[in-house]
Coordinates of C-alpha atoms in Angstrom, one line a residue:
M1 CA 100.7 111.0 83.7
I2 CA 102.0 113.3 86.4
R3 CA 104.6 110.6 87.5
Q4 CA 105.8 110.3 83.9
Y5 CA 106.1 114.0 83.4
S6 CA 107.9 114.3 86.8
I7 CA 110.4 111.6 85.8
I8 CA 111.0 113.3 82.4
A9 CA 111.6 116.6 84.2
A10 CA 113.9 115.1 86.6
L11 CA 115.9 113.3 83.8
V12 CA 116.2 116.5 81.9
S13 CA 117.3 118.5 85.0
V14 CA 120.0 115.9 85.7
L15 CA 121.3 116.1 82.1
L16 CA 121.3 119.9 82.2
L17 CA 123.0 119.9 85.5
G18 CA 125.8 117.5 84.3
A19 CA 126.3 119.8 81.2
F20 CA 126.4 122.8 83.5
V21 CA 129.0 121.2 85.9
W22 CA 131.1 120.2 82.9
W23 CA 131.0 123.7 81.3
F24 CA 131.7 125.6 84.6
Q25 CA 134.2 123.0 86.1
G26 CA 135.2 123.6 89.6
N27 CA 132.9 126.5 90.4
L28 CA 131.1 125.3 93.4
V29 CA 128.9 128.3 94.0
L30 CA 127.6 128.3 90.4
N31 CA 127.1 124.5 90.5
A32 CA 125.3 124.5 93.8
A33 CA 123.0 127.5 92.7
Y34 CA 122.1 125.6 89.5
A35 CA 121.5 122.4 91.2
I36 CA 119.0 124.3 93.5
L37 CA 117.5 125.8 90.4
A38 CA 117.2 122.4 88.8
V39 CA 115.4 120.9 91.9
L40 CA 113.0 123.7 92.0
A41 CA 112.2 123.4 88.3
T42 CA 111.7 119.6 88.7
L43 CA 109.3 120.2 91.7
S44 CA 107.5 122.9 89.6
V45 CA 106.3 120.3 87.2
P46 CA 103.8 118.3 89.5
L47 CA 102.8 121.5 91.2
A48 CA 101.9 123.1 87.9
Y49 CA 100.3 120.0 86.8
R50 CA 98.0 120.1 89.8
L51 CA 97.5 123.9 89.7
F52 CA 96.1 123.9 86.1
G53 CA 93.7 121.0 86.7
F54 CA 95.4 118.3 84.7
V55 CA 95.3 115.9 87.7
L56 CA 91.5 116.1 87.7
Q57 CA 91.5 115.4 83.9
D58 CA 93.6 112.4 84.4
D59 CA 91.3 111.2 87.3
Q60 CA 88.4 111.5 85.1
I61 CA 90.1 109.7 82.2
W62 CA 91.0 106.9 84.7
L63 CA 87.4 106.7 86.0
Q64 CA 86.0 106.4 82.5
E65 CA 88.5 103.8 81.4
R66 CA 87.9 101.7 84.6
E67 CA 84.3 102.0 84.2
A68 CA 84.4 100.8 80.6
R69 CA 86.5 97.8 81.5
E70 CA 84.4 96.8 84.4
H71 CA 81.2 97.4 82.4
G72 CA 82.3 95.0 79.8
T73 CA 83.6 92.4 82.2
L74 CA 80.3 92.4 84.2
H75 CA 78.1 92.2 81.2
F76 CA 80.1 89.3 79.9
R77 CA 79.7 87.4 83.2
L78 CA 76.0 88.3 83.4
D79 CA 75.4 87.0 79.8
E80 CA 77.1 83.7 80.9
L81 CA 74.8 83.5 84.0
Q82 CA 71.8 84.3 81.9
K83 CA 72.4 81.3 79.6
D84 CA 72.8 79.0 82.7
L85 CA 69.7 80.3 84.3
R86 CA 67.7 79.6 81.1
E87 CA 69.1 76.1 80.9
L88 CA 68.0 75.4 84.4
G89 CA 64.6 76.8 83.8
L90 CA 64.8 79.5 86.6
N91 CA 62.5 82.3 85.2
E92 CA 62.9 84.5 88.2
G93 CA 66.7 84.3 87.7
V94 CA 66.4 85.1 84.1
R95 CA 64.3 88.1 84.9
Q96 CA 66.8 89.3 87.5
A97 CA 69.6 89.0 85.0
D98 CA 67.6 91.1 82.5
T99 CA 67.0 93.7 85.3
L100 CA 70.6 93.8 86.3
G101 CA 71.7 94.2 82.7
E102 CA 69.5 97.3 82.5
I103 CA 70.9 98.7 85.7
L104 CA 74.4 98.2 84.5
D105 CA 73.6 100.1 81.3
D106 CA 71.9 102.9 83.2
Y107 CA 75.0 103.2 85.6
H108 CA 77.4 103.1 82.7
A109 CA 75.4 105.9 81.0
V110 CA 75.4 108.1 84.2
V111 CA 79.3 107.8 84.5
E112 CA 79.8 108.6 80.9
N113 CA 77.4 111.4 80.4
R114 CA 76.8 113.1 83.7
F115 CA 80.1 112.8 85.4
A116 CA 82.5 113.2 82.4
G117 CA 84.7 116.2 82.9
K118 CA 83.0 117.2 86.1
Q119 CA 85.1 118.5 89.1
S120 CA 82.8 116.7 91.6
S121 CA 81.3 113.3 91.5
P122 CA 79.4 111.3 93.9
L123 CA 82.2 109.0 94.7
S124 CA 80.3 107.3 97.5
Y125 CA 77.5 106.5 95.0
L126 CA 79.8 105.2 92.3
G127 CA 81.8 102.9 94.6
A128 CA 78.8 101.6 96.6
A129 CA 76.6 101.0 93.4
R130 CA 79.4 99.1 91.7
T131 CA 79.9 97.0 94.8
V132 CA 76.2 96.2 95.1
Q133 CA 76.0 95.3 91.4
K134 CA 78.9 92.9 91.8
Q135 CA 77.1 91.3 94.8
A136 CA 74.0 90.9 92.8
I137 CA 76.0 89.1 90.0
Q138 CA 77.5 86.9 92.6
N139 CA 74.2 86.1 94.0
L140 CA 73.0 84.9 90.6
S141 CA 76.2 82.8 90.3
D142 CA 75.3 81.3 93.7
V143 CA 71.7 80.6 92.4
V144 CA 73.2 78.7 89.5
A145 CA 75.4 76.6 91.8
V146 CA 72.4 75.9 94.2
A147 CA 70.1 75.1 91.4
R148 CA 72.5 72.6 89.9
S149 CA 73.0 71.0 93.5
M150 CA 69.1 70.7 93.7
S151 CA 69.0 69.1 90.2
S152 CA 71.7 66.6 91.3
L153 CA 69.7 65.7 94.6
E154 CA 66.5 65.4 92.6
S155 CA 68.2 63.0 90.1
N156 CA 69.6 60.8 92.8
R157 CA 66.2 60.7 94.4
R158 CA 64.5 59.6 91.1
S159 CA 67.2 57.0 90.3
G160 CA 66.7 55.4 93.8
H161 CA 70.4 56.0 94.5
W162 CA 69.6 56.6 98.1
A163 CA 67.1 53.9 98.7
N164 CA 67.0 53.5 102.5
T165 CA 64.9 55.6 104.6
Q166 CA 67.5 57.5 106.5
K167 CA 69.5 58.6 103.4
S168 CA 66.2 59.6 101.7
Q169 CA 65.3 61.8 104.5
E170 CA 68.8 63.3 104.6
Q171 CA 68.5 64.0 100.9
E172 CA 65.0 65.6 101.3
T173 CA 66.4 67.8 104.1
M174 CA 69.3 68.9 101.9
Y175 CA 67.0 69.7 99.0
A176 CA 64.7 71.7 101.2
E177 CA 67.7 73.8 102.6
Q178 CA 69.0 74.4 99.1
A179 CA 65.6 75.5 97.9
N180 CA 65.3 78.0 100.8
R181 CA 68.8 79.2 100.0
L182 CA 67.9 79.8 96.4
Q183 CA 64.8 81.8 97.4
Q184 CA 66.8 83.8 99.8
L185 CA 69.3 84.8 97.2
L186 CA 66.7 85.9 94.8
Q187 CA 64.9 87.9 97.5
D188 CA 68.3 89.5 98.4
N189 CA 68.8 90.6 94.9
N190 CA 65.4 92.2 94.6
E191 CA 66.3 94.3 97.7
L192 CA 69.7 95.3 96.0
F193 CA 67.9 96.2 92.8
D194 CA 65.4 98.3 94.8
A195 CA 68.3 100.3 96.4
L196 CA 70.2 100.7 93.2
T197 CA 67.0 101.9 91.4
K198 CA 66.0 104.4 94.0
T199 CA 69.5 106.0 94.2
S200 CA 69.8 106.2 90.5
V201 CA 66.4 108.0 90.2
E202 CA 67.3 110.4 92.9
L203 CA 70.7 111.0 91.5
A204 CA 69.0 111.8 88.1
N205 CA 66.7 114.4 89.8
M206 CA 69.4 116.1 92.0
R207 CA 70.8 119.4 90.9
S208 CA 74.1 119.2 93.1
V209 CA 76.2 116.3 94.2
S210 CA 76.4 117.5 97.7
E211 CA 72.7 117.4 98.0
F212 CA 72.6 113.8 96.8
E213 CA 75.3 112.8 99.2
R214 CA 72.9 113.6 102.2
T215 CA 70.0 111.5 101.0
D216 CA 68.7 108.4 103.0
T217 CA 68.6 106.2 100.0
L218 CA 72.3 106.7 99.3
A219 CA 73.0 105.9 103.0
R220 CA 71.1 102.6 102.6
L221 CA 73.0 101.7 99.4
V222 CA 76.3 102.4 101.1
A223 CA 75.3 100.2 104.0
L224 CA 74.3 97.4 101.5
A225 CA 77.7 97.8 99.8
Q226 CA 79.5 97.4 103.2
V227 CA 77.4 94.2 103.9
A228 CA 78.4 92.9 100.4
N229 CA 82.0 93.7 101.1
Q230 CA 81.8 91.8 104.4
S231 CA 80.0 88.9 102.6
G232 CA 82.8 88.7 100.0
K233 CA 85.5 88.5 102.7
N234 CA 83.7 85.8 104.6
G235 CA 83.2 83.9 101.4

């Protein structure tokens, strides 16, 4: 918004300056003085916008709109994963999807109700929590992919597609590796959920944002978010 208002102010100043020059043709002193006044008037728009707190208001609106979009997108993705997990018979994955859905709703409520219109928000929590939530969803997506791979390996084994001993052993090894990978993903998610839940509870009990920013649980959540970011880059 501030950019739009600044552009409008600049255009109005240019038009008025052109009219002033046309009216006082040839008077360089008056034209220069008016040009300086027009520049100062244009610069006063963004300064006044900040001074009267409109920038903060815009930031809050942007935060809420972004949160609403991300909340809807993440829930849609989670609903799709939950269907896949049910079809694959992964009860622990379904349970985690339910838990993550509740965490997303709690986070959305905190952003909408506790931080709406406030001058200070625990941005480190908001950013870290969202990163960890996205990583948890990615883990569930990986769980679905791994489970489908295991199902394919099991189907090949039952059909005798790999009949000779060497290929059968290779298949069993791959199946065991995938099974370990699946369990590790589910375990990782439980750790992410634990960090998200603890920070959410502590945040609800804190009276000031600055107090919350110094908690050990927030530091752990931020560390997990950094790991998640790195995992995303490597992937």
